[in-house]
Coordinates of C-alpha atoms and ligand atoms in Angstrom, one line a residue:
M18 CA 169.5 123.8 233.2
I19 CA 172.8 124.3 234.1
K20 CA 174.7 123.0 230.2
K21 CA 178.4 123.7 230.5
I22 CA 180.5 124.6 233.9
L23 CA 184.4 126.5 233.6
V24 CA 186.4 123.9 235.8
A25 CA 188.2 126.5 237.6
N26 CA 190.8 123.7 239.0
R27 CA 193.6 120.9 237.9
G28 CA 194.6 117.5 239.1
E29 CA 192.1 115.1 240.7
I30 CA 189.5 117.7 242.0
A31 CA 188.9 118.9 238.2
V32 CA 189.2 114.7 236.9
R33 CA 185.7 114.5 239.3
I34 CA 184.2 118.0 238.5
V35 CA 184.5 116.7 235.2
R36 CA 182.5 112.8 235.6
A37 CA 180.1 114.7 237.9
C38 CA 179.1 116.6 234.5
S39 CA 179.1 113.4 232.1
E40 CA 177.1 112.0 234.2
M41 CA 174.4 114.9 234.3
G42 CA 174.5 115.8 230.5
I43 CA 176.5 118.5 231.3
K44 CA 179.3 120.5 228.9
S45 CA 182.8 120.7 231.2
V46 CA 185.4 123.2 230.7
A47 CA 189.1 122.6 231.8
I48 CA 192.3 125.7 232.0
Y49 CA 195.0 124.5 231.8
T50 CA 199.1 126.2 232.0
D51 CA 202.0 125.4 230.4
A52 CA 202.6 122.9 232.9
D53 CA 199.1 121.2 232.8
R54 CA 198.9 120.8 229.0
H55 CA 199.7 116.6 229.3
A56 CA 197.5 116.6 232.5
L57 CA 194.5 114.1 232.9
H58 CA 191.6 117.1 233.9
V59 CA 192.6 118.8 230.3
K60 CA 192.2 114.9 228.1
K61 CA 188.8 114.4 230.5
A62 CA 187.0 117.8 230.0
D63 CA 185.1 118.3 226.7
E64 CA 187.1 122.2 226.1
A65 CA 190.3 123.0 227.3
Y66 CA 192.0 126.5 227.0
H67 CA 195.0 128.0 227.6
I68 CA 195.3 129.7 230.9
G69 CA 199.0 130.7 229.6
S70 CA 202.7 130.3 230.6
E71 CA 202.9 130.7 235.1
P72 CA 202.3 127.1 236.4
V73 CA 200.9 128.7 239.5
T74 CA 199.1 132.3 239.0
G75 CA 196.7 131.6 235.8
Y76 CA 194.9 129.1 238.2
L77 CA 194.6 132.2 240.8
N78 CA 193.9 134.9 238.1
A79 CA 189.8 135.4 238.6
H80 CA 188.9 137.7 236.1
N81 CA 191.1 135.7 232.9
I82 CA 189.2 132.3 234.5
V83 CA 185.5 134.0 233.8
N84 CA 186.1 135.5 230.6
I85 CA 187.2 131.8 229.4
A86 CA 183.5 130.1 231.3
V87 CA 181.5 133.5 229.1
I88 CA 183.6 132.9 225.9
S89 CA 183.1 129.7 225.9
G90 CA 179.9 129.7 226.5
C91 CA 179.2 128.5 230.5
D92 CA 176.5 128.5 233.0
A93 CA 178.7 127.9 235.6
L94 CA 181.5 127.9 237.6
H95 CA 182.7 125.3 239.8
P96 CA 185.8 126.5 242.4
G97 CA 187.2 122.6 243.0
Y98 CA 189.1 123.1 246.8
G99 CA 192.5 125.0 246.9
F100 CA 193.4 127.4 244.5
L101 CA 190.6 130.6 244.1
A102 CA 187.9 128.1 246.0
E103 CA 187.6 130.1 248.9
N104 CA 188.0 133.3 247.4
P105 CA 185.1 135.6 247.4
E106 CA 185.7 137.7 244.5
L107 CA 186.2 134.7 242.3
A108 CA 182.0 134.2 243.3
E109 CA 181.6 138.4 243.0
I110 CA 183.4 138.1 239.7
C111 CA 181.0 135.3 239.0
A112 CA 178.2 136.9 239.7
R113 CA 178.9 139.8 238.2
R114 CA 179.5 138.5 234.4
D115 CA 176.3 136.6 235.1
I116 CA 177.9 132.8 235.8
K117 CA 176.6 130.6 238.5
F118 CA 179.5 129.9 241.1
I119 CA 178.9 127.0 242.8
G120 CA 179.2 127.5 246.5
P121 CA 177.8 129.7 248.9
N122 CA 177.8 133.6 249.3
A123 CA 181.1 136.1 249.0
D124 CA 179.5 137.2 251.8
V125 CA 179.4 133.4 253.4
I126 CA 182.6 132.5 252.2
R127 CA 184.7 136.1 253.8
Q128 CA 182.5 136.0 256.7
M129 CA 183.9 131.4 257.1
G130 CA 187.4 132.3 255.4
D131 CA 188.1 134.1 258.3
K132 CA 188.4 132.1 261.9
V133 CA 187.7 134.3 264.3
Q134 CA 184.8 136.0 262.3
A135 CA 183.3 132.2 262.3
R136 CA 184.4 131.5 265.5
N137 CA 182.3 134.5 266.6
A138 CA 179.4 133.2 264.3
M139 CA 178.8 130.2 266.1
I140 CA 179.2 131.5 269.8
A141 CA 176.4 133.7 268.5
A142 CA 175.0 131.0 267.3
G143 CA 175.6 128.7 270.5
I144 CA 177.7 126.3 269.2
P145 CA 180.3 125.4 271.2
C146 CA 183.7 126.7 270.2
V147 CA 187.2 126.6 272.4
P148 CA 188.0 129.7 274.8
G149 CA 189.8 132.3 272.5
S150 CA 190.2 135.8 271.1
D151 CA 187.6 137.5 270.1
G152 CA 189.4 139.8 267.7
N153 CA 192.8 139.1 265.2
L154 CA 196.0 139.9 268.4
A155 CA 197.4 143.4 268.9
G156 CA 200.8 141.8 269.8
V157 CA 202.7 139.8 271.2
E158 CA 201.9 141.3 274.9
E159 CA 198.0 140.6 274.0
A160 CA 198.7 136.9 273.2
R161 CA 200.7 136.3 276.4
A162 CA 197.8 138.3 278.6
L163 CA 194.8 135.8 276.7
A164 CA 197.1 132.3 277.3
K165 CA 197.6 133.4 280.9
K166 CA 193.5 133.6 281.5
I167 CA 193.0 130.9 279.3
G168 CA 196.0 128.6 280.4
Y169 CA 198.6 126.8 278.3
P170 CA 199.0 124.6 275.9
V171 CA 197.3 127.0 273.3
M172 CA 197.6 127.5 269.6
L173 CA 198.8 130.0 267.4
K174 CA 196.6 130.7 264.4
A175 CA 196.4 132.2 260.7
T176 CA 193.2 133.8 260.6
N177 CA 192.9 133.5 257.2
G178 CA 194.2 130.0 257.5
G179 CA 194.1 126.7 255.8
G180 CA 195.5 123.8 254.0
G181 CA 197.6 123.6 257.8
R182 CA 199.3 126.1 257.6
G183 CA 200.3 128.7 259.7
I184 CA 199.4 126.9 263.4
R185 CA 201.5 126.6 266.1
R186 CA 200.9 124.7 269.4
C187 CA 202.3 126.5 272.2
D188 CA 203.1 125.7 276.1
S189 CA 204.8 128.3 277.5
D190 CA 205.5 131.7 277.3
K191 CA 208.6 131.1 275.8
D192 CA 206.9 129.1 273.2
L193 CA 204.5 132.2 272.7
I194 CA 207.1 134.6 272.5
S195 CA 209.7 132.8 270.2
N196 CA 206.5 131.5 267.8
Y197 CA 204.3 134.9 267.7
E198 CA 206.7 135.9 264.4
R199 CA 207.0 132.6 263.0
V200 CA 202.9 132.7 262.7
I201 CA 203.3 136.0 261.2
S202 CA 205.3 135.4 258.9
E203 CA 203.9 131.8 257.8
A204 CA 200.2 133.1 257.6
N205 CA 202.0 136.4 255.8
K206 CA 203.8 133.8 253.2
A207 CA 201.1 131.7 253.0
F208 CA 198.2 133.5 252.9
G209 CA 199.2 137.5 251.9
Q210 CA 197.3 138.6 255.2
P211 CA 199.2 138.7 259.1
E212 CA 196.2 138.2 261.0
V213 CA 196.9 135.5 263.3
F214 CA 194.6 134.9 266.8
L215 CA 194.8 132.3 269.8
E216 CA 192.2 129.3 270.9
K217 CA 193.1 126.6 273.8
C218 CA 194.8 123.8 272.5
V219 CA 192.5 121.2 272.8
V220 CA 194.9 118.1 273.7
N221 CA 195.1 115.0 272.0
P222 CA 191.7 115.4 270.0
R223 CA 190.1 113.9 267.8
H224 CA 189.3 115.7 264.3
I225 CA 185.7 115.0 263.6
E226 CA 184.1 117.2 260.8
V227 CA 180.4 116.8 259.5
Q228 CA 180.0 117.0 255.4
V229 CA 176.3 119.5 255.4
L230 CA 174.7 120.4 251.7
G231 CA 171.7 123.3 251.9
D232 CA 169.7 124.8 249.3
S233 CA 168.3 127.7 248.1
H234 CA 165.2 127.0 249.2
G235 CA 165.6 126.9 253.1
N236 CA 166.6 123.5 253.4
V237 CA 169.7 122.2 255.6
I238 CA 171.3 118.2 255.8
H239 CA 174.1 116.4 256.7
L240 CA 175.1 113.5 255.3
F241 CA 177.0 112.5 258.9
E242 CA 180.7 112.9 259.5
R243 CA 184.1 112.0 258.9
D244 CA 187.0 111.3 261.7
C245 CA 190.6 112.8 259.8
S246 CA 192.3 112.5 262.7
I247 CA 195.4 110.7 261.3
Q248 CA 197.0 113.9 260.1
R249 CA 201.0 114.9 259.8
R250 CA 201.7 118.1 261.0
N251 CA 197.9 119.6 261.0
Q252 CA 197.6 118.1 257.2
K253 CA 194.7 115.3 257.0
L254 CA 196.1 111.2 255.6
I255 CA 193.4 109.2 256.6
E256 CA 189.9 110.3 256.7
I257 CA 187.4 107.8 257.8
A258 CA 183.1 107.9 257.9
P259 CA 181.4 107.0 260.2
S260 CA 184.2 107.7 263.2
P261 CA 185.0 104.4 264.2
Q262 CA 185.4 106.6 267.6
I263 CA 181.9 108.5 268.3
T264 CA 178.6 106.4 269.6
Q265 CA 175.3 107.1 267.8
A266 CA 173.9 109.8 269.7
Q267 CA 177.1 111.4 268.7
R268 CA 176.3 110.7 265.9
E269 CA 173.3 112.0 265.8
Y270 CA 174.7 115.2 268.6
I271 CA 176.6 115.4 265.7
G272 CA 175.1 115.9 262.6
N273 CA 172.9 118.6 264.3
L274 CA 175.7 120.1 265.8
G275 CA 176.3 120.9 261.7
V276 CA 172.8 121.5 260.5
K277 CA 172.6 124.1 263.0
A278 CA 176.0 125.9 262.7
A279 CA 174.9 125.9 258.4
R280 CA 171.8 127.4 259.1
A281 CA 173.5 129.9 261.6
V282 CA 175.1 131.3 258.4
G283 CA 172.6 131.2 255.9
Y284 CA 174.8 128.6 254.4
E285 CA 174.0 127.5 250.8
N286 CA 175.5 123.6 249.0
A287 CA 177.8 121.6 250.2
G288 CA 180.0 122.3 252.8
T289 CA 182.2 121.5 256.2
I290 CA 181.6 122.3 259.2
E291 CA 185.3 120.9 261.6
F292 CA 184.8 120.3 265.0
L293 CA 187.4 118.9 268.0
L294 CA 186.3 116.4 270.7
D295 CA 188.3 116.2 273.3
Q296 CA 189.3 113.4 275.8
D297 CA 186.6 114.1 278.1
N298 CA 183.5 113.6 275.0
H299 CA 183.0 117.7 274.1
F300 CA 183.0 118.3 270.9
Y301 CA 184.1 122.2 269.7
F302 CA 183.9 124.0 266.7
M303 CA 186.7 124.8 265.0
E304 CA 186.2 125.9 261.4
M305 CA 183.9 125.8 258.1
N306 CA 185.1 124.8 254.5
T307 CA 183.0 126.3 252.5
R308 CA 183.8 124.1 249.7
I309 CA 183.8 120.6 248.4
Q310 CA 186.6 119.2 250.3
V311 CA 189.3 116.2 249.5
E312 CA 187.3 113.6 251.8
H313 CA 184.6 113.9 250.1
T314 CA 185.3 110.5 248.5
V315 CA 184.1 107.9 251.8
T316 CA 180.8 110.1 252.6
E317 CA 179.8 109.5 249.3
T318 CA 180.8 105.7 249.2
I319 CA 179.0 104.9 252.5
T320 CA 175.6 107.5 251.2
G321 CA 175.9 106.9 247.9
I322 CA 175.0 110.2 247.2
D323 CA 176.7 112.4 244.4
I324 CA 178.0 114.8 246.5
V325 CA 179.3 117.4 243.5
Q326 CA 176.7 116.8 241.2
E327 CA 174.0 118.0 244.0
Q328 CA 176.7 120.7 244.7
I329 CA 175.3 121.5 240.8
R330 CA 171.8 121.1 241.7
I331 CA 172.1 123.4 243.9
A332 CA 173.7 126.5 241.9
D333 CA 171.2 125.4 240.0
G334 CA 168.8 126.3 242.0
Q335 CA 166.9 122.9 242.3
P336 CA 165.7 121.8 246.4
L337 CA 168.1 119.0 247.8
S338 CA 167.0 115.5 246.6
F339 CA 167.2 114.5 249.5
R340 CA 165.4 114.5 252.8
Q341 CA 167.3 114.3 256.1
E342 CA 165.5 111.4 256.7
D343 CA 165.9 110.0 253.4
V344 CA 169.4 109.7 254.1
Q345 CA 170.6 106.1 254.8
R346 CA 174.4 105.3 255.2
S347 CA 175.8 101.2 255.3
G348 CA 179.5 100.4 256.4
Y349 CA 182.7 101.5 256.2
A350 CA 185.0 104.0 254.5
M351 CA 188.4 105.2 254.4
E352 CA 190.5 107.7 251.9
F353 CA 194.0 107.6 251.4
R354 CA 196.0 110.3 250.2
I355 CA 198.6 108.8 248.0
N356 CA 200.8 111.6 248.0
A357 CA 204.6 112.0 245.5
E358 CA 206.5 112.1 248.5
D359 CA 208.8 110.4 250.2
P360 CA 208.1 109.5 253.9
K361 CA 212.1 108.5 255.2
N362 CA 212.9 111.6 254.0
D363 CA 210.7 113.9 255.6
F364 CA 207.8 113.0 253.4
L365 CA 209.6 115.3 250.8
P366 CA 207.8 116.5 247.4
S367 CA 208.9 113.4 244.9
F368 CA 207.9 114.7 241.5
G369 CA 209.1 113.2 237.7
R370 CA 207.5 110.7 235.8
I371 CA 205.4 107.9 236.5
T372 CA 207.0 105.1 234.6
R373 CA 204.0 102.9 235.5
Y374 CA 201.0 103.3 236.8
F375 CA 198.0 100.0 238.1
A376 CA 195.4 100.7 239.2
P377 CA 194.2 99.2 242.0
G378 CA 190.5 97.0 241.1
G379 CA 188.4 95.0 242.6
P380 CA 185.2 95.3 245.5
G381 CA 184.6 98.2 247.6
V382 CA 187.2 100.0 245.9
R383 CA 187.2 103.7 243.9
T384 CA 190.3 105.7 243.0
D385 CA 190.3 109.7 242.3
G386 CA 193.6 110.5 240.5
A387 CA 194.9 112.8 238.2
I388 CA 197.4 110.2 236.7
Y389 CA 198.8 107.8 234.5
T390 CA 201.2 105.8 232.9
G391 CA 203.9 108.2 231.4
Y392 CA 202.5 111.7 232.9
H393 CA 205.5 113.9 234.6
I394 CA 203.5 115.5 237.6
P395 CA 204.9 118.7 237.3
P396 CA 206.7 120.2 241.0
Y397 CA 204.4 123.5 240.8
Y398 CA 201.8 121.9 243.1
D399 CA 199.6 120.0 245.5
S400 CA 201.7 116.8 245.8
M401 CA 198.3 114.7 246.1
C402 CA 198.3 112.3 242.8
M403 CA 195.4 109.8 243.7
K404 CA 193.4 108.9 246.0
L405 CA 192.3 105.9 247.2
T406 CA 188.8 105.2 249.0
I407 CA 187.9 102.2 250.3
W408 CA 183.9 100.9 251.4
A409 CA 182.9 97.1 253.2
L410 CA 180.7 96.4 255.8
D411 CA 182.5 96.1 258.5
W412 CA 185.9 98.2 260.7
E413 CA 187.4 94.8 260.5
K414 CA 186.6 94.0 257.2
L415 CA 187.6 97.7 256.0
L416 CA 191.2 97.4 257.3
N417 CA 191.7 94.5 255.2
R418 CA 190.0 95.3 252.1
A419 CA 192.5 99.1 252.0
R420 CA 195.7 96.8 253.0
R421 CA 194.8 94.2 250.2
A422 CA 194.1 97.2 247.5
L423 CA 197.0 99.5 249.1
N424 CA 198.9 95.9 248.0
D425 CA 197.4 96.2 244.6
M426 CA 198.1 100.2 243.9
G427 CA 201.6 100.1 241.8
V428 CA 203.1 103.7 240.8
Y429 CA 206.4 103.5 240.1
G430 CA 208.9 106.1 239.0
V431 CA 208.1 108.7 242.5
K432 CA 208.2 108.4 245.5
T433 CA 204.9 107.6 247.3
T434 CA 202.8 106.9 250.9
I435 CA 201.9 104.0 249.4
P436 CA 204.2 102.8 251.4
Y437 CA 203.6 104.2 254.6
H438 CA 199.8 104.3 254.8
L439 CA 200.0 99.7 254.3
Q440 CA 202.4 100.8 258.1
I441 CA 199.4 102.8 259.7
L442 CA 197.5 100.5 258.4
N443 CA 199.5 97.5 261.0
S444 CA 199.2 99.3 263.5
A445 CA 197.2 97.4 266.8
E446 CA 196.6 101.5 267.4
F447 CA 195.6 103.0 264.4
R448 CA 193.1 98.9 264.2
S449 CA 191.7 99.7 267.4
G450 CA 190.2 102.3 266.1
R451 CA 190.7 104.8 268.7
F452 CA 193.6 107.4 267.9
H453 CA 193.9 110.6 267.8
T454 CA 195.2 113.6 265.7
G455 CA 199.0 113.3 267.4
F456 CA 199.0 109.2 266.0
V457 CA 201.7 110.2 263.5
E458 CA 204.5 112.3 265.5
Q459 CA 203.7 109.0 268.8
H460 CA 204.4 107.0 266.4
P461 CA 208.0 107.5 264.3
E462 CA 208.7 104.0 264.1
L463 CA 205.8 103.3 261.6
L464 CA 208.9 104.9 258.9
N465 CA 211.3 102.3 259.7
Y466 CA 210.0 99.8 256.3
S467 CA 212.0 98.3 254.1
T468 CA 210.6 100.1 249.8
R469 CA 208.9 97.1 248.1
Q470 CA 208.8 99.1 244.8
P471 CA 211.8 98.6 242.4
P472 CA 214.1 101.0 241.2
R473 CA 212.4 103.2 238.3
D474 CA 214.5 102.3 235.8
L475 CA 213.6 98.8 237.5
A476 CA 210.1 98.7 237.3
A477 CA 210.4 99.2 233.4
A478 CA 212.9 96.7 232.8
I479 CA 210.5 94.3 234.0
S480 CA 207.3 94.9 232.4
A481 CA 209.8 95.5 228.8
A482 CA 211.4 91.7 229.9
V483 CA 206.9 90.4 230.3
I484 CA 206.2 91.9 227.5
V485 CA 209.0 89.7 225.9
H486 CA 208.5 86.8 227.8
R487 CA 204.2 86.8 226.5
G488 CA 205.6 87.7 222.6
L489 CA 203.4 89.9 222.7
Ligands
LIG26 P1 190.5 119.1 253.1 O1 190.2 120.2 254.5 O2 190.0 119.5 251.6 O3 190.9 117.9 253.1 P2 193.3 121.2 252.4 O4 192.8 121.1 253.9 O5 193.9 119.5 252.4 O6 192.0 120.1 252.3 O7 192.4 121.9 251.3 C1 192.7 121.1 250.2 C2 194.1 121.7 249.3 O8 193.8 123.5 249.4 C3 195.4 121.4 249.7 O9 196.2 121.4 248.7 C4 195.6 123.1 250.3 O10 196.4 123.4 250.1 C5 195.0 124.4 249.8 N1 194.1 125.2 250.8 C6 193.3 125.2 251.6 N2 192.5 125.8 252.1 C7 194.0 127.4 251.4 C8 194.0 128.2 252.0 N3 193.2 129.6 252.7 N4 195.4 128.8 251.3 C9 195.7 128.4 250.0 N5 195.1 127.0 250.3 C10 194.7 127.0 250.2
LIG27 P1 193.0 124.7 258.1 O1 192.0 125.8 257.9 O2 194.4 124.2 258.1 O3 192.7 123.3 257.8 P2 192.4 124.7 261.0 O4 191.6 125.1 262.2 O5 191.4 123.0 260.0 O6 193.2 124.9 260.1 O7 193.3 123.3 262.0 C1 194.2 122.5 261.0 C2 194.5 120.9 262.3 O8 195.4 122.3 263.2 C3 193.0 120.0 263.1 O9 192.6 119.5 262.0 C4 194.0 120.0 264.5 O10 194.2 118.3 263.8 C5 194.9 121.4 264.8 N1 194.2 122.3 265.3 C6 193.6 123.7 265.2 N2 193.1 123.9 266.3 C7 192.9 123.6 267.4 C8 193.4 123.5 268.3 N3 193.3 124.6 269.0 N4 193.6 122.4 269.7 C9 194.0 121.4 269.1 N5 194.3 121.1 267.7 C10 194.2 121.9 266.8
LIG28 MG1 190.9 122.2 259.0

């Protein structure tokens, strides 16, 4: 049995993995850069190793990280999401050094990380895909010819993309020509790889994804779907399970399709198959993420299954703890990504010291965070600093509970997306449970709110005054 795990990540997901280890009686080892000396994952893990002064590259140095795993006596490594999570070389280095990689094998990571190869594998397996290129584009002329064949609008996408970057919609030849070089340069900059491909743009789609789990004994199951249609610039803001937008028959269909897709590539460990649902109720494969996802919490909340613990058991060679027919769900869950950003200022990252943090609580509330009062959010990393996951028995109660919890929560000192989430919750369209990926762009008026947060110094002054008043 795995006894000690190196957590090759930072922030809330590192904390999440440490929590799973702790419940399983497994020791955890954190890594940190200078900028993360006071980070929560360092405080929560059993041991922590400094990986240098470079804020970002430290978390990207696979050889160094695996070395630390070996030296500290770990027998496994969890990559989290982002950083090296979908880097096949990390999985290979782990295999060579006899460290169990908590994820699928390097070949599957490589295959599914390449969106063109992934599409081709899915087409071969009989999974519906939107029409598009069967290889990387050789040049803008090839792109134009293909766009003419499949019809505008089309999407130009970075073949190795992730995190919503390197994706552009093109409505005409003119668009395609002006976006072509831009997407290549974005892809090069963000992913170090210039390859791009093209696929038909699904107009006003819903983003529906299926959580799958596969073990080393050939068992593959799904844990239902998540609806991630509330996005800004192709990045998820709110995720919901189950989707309020599909029928039970569609739910069964898409769950089975997810399992079929995972089986087709011999998938092992936790993974997500992302689909688009068009206005005529057709599902199309979009991509597969070969790692734990940010929004796994909503699935855990409705099923009661700890996906991170399941990942660890799978990597340990144990069979899945559940058969498909054992997986039950109850109620609805919704996750809010609380980003340290100023929505009113084009979601500009807002880093700095958290002068006060009040965690929300009460029934049906879960937080996964990496902040605390006095913590300085460093400017080098993702701006997501907290996730709020709400559960309730039905959709209406969920909306009310979510509003209550967001109001309950206090993050002072930096700007956050909390007031913007409250605006979305007030929107009749959102509340109706019918929305597509264009929702945020189509509702600029949701940004017209007055900030309820007192300015940072005032917040500190008020709490100081309260303490004096109470004679504490
Ligand atoms: P999820 O699908 O889990 O919701 P996101 O797409 O939001 O994940 O990505 C989670 C994190 O991983 C983000 O910080 C994102 O920027 C990062 N990320 C995802 N894919 C890549 C990639 N291919 N290259 C670099 N960073 C990535
Ligand atoms: P990433 O790897 O960055 O997560 P995805 O391929 O999953 O990239 O796409 C991210 C988002 O971009 C989707 O959730 C969807 O909103 C939008 N998108 C991607 N491809 C298409 C498409 N063909 N048609 C319409 N929207 C798309
Ligand atoms: Mg995606």
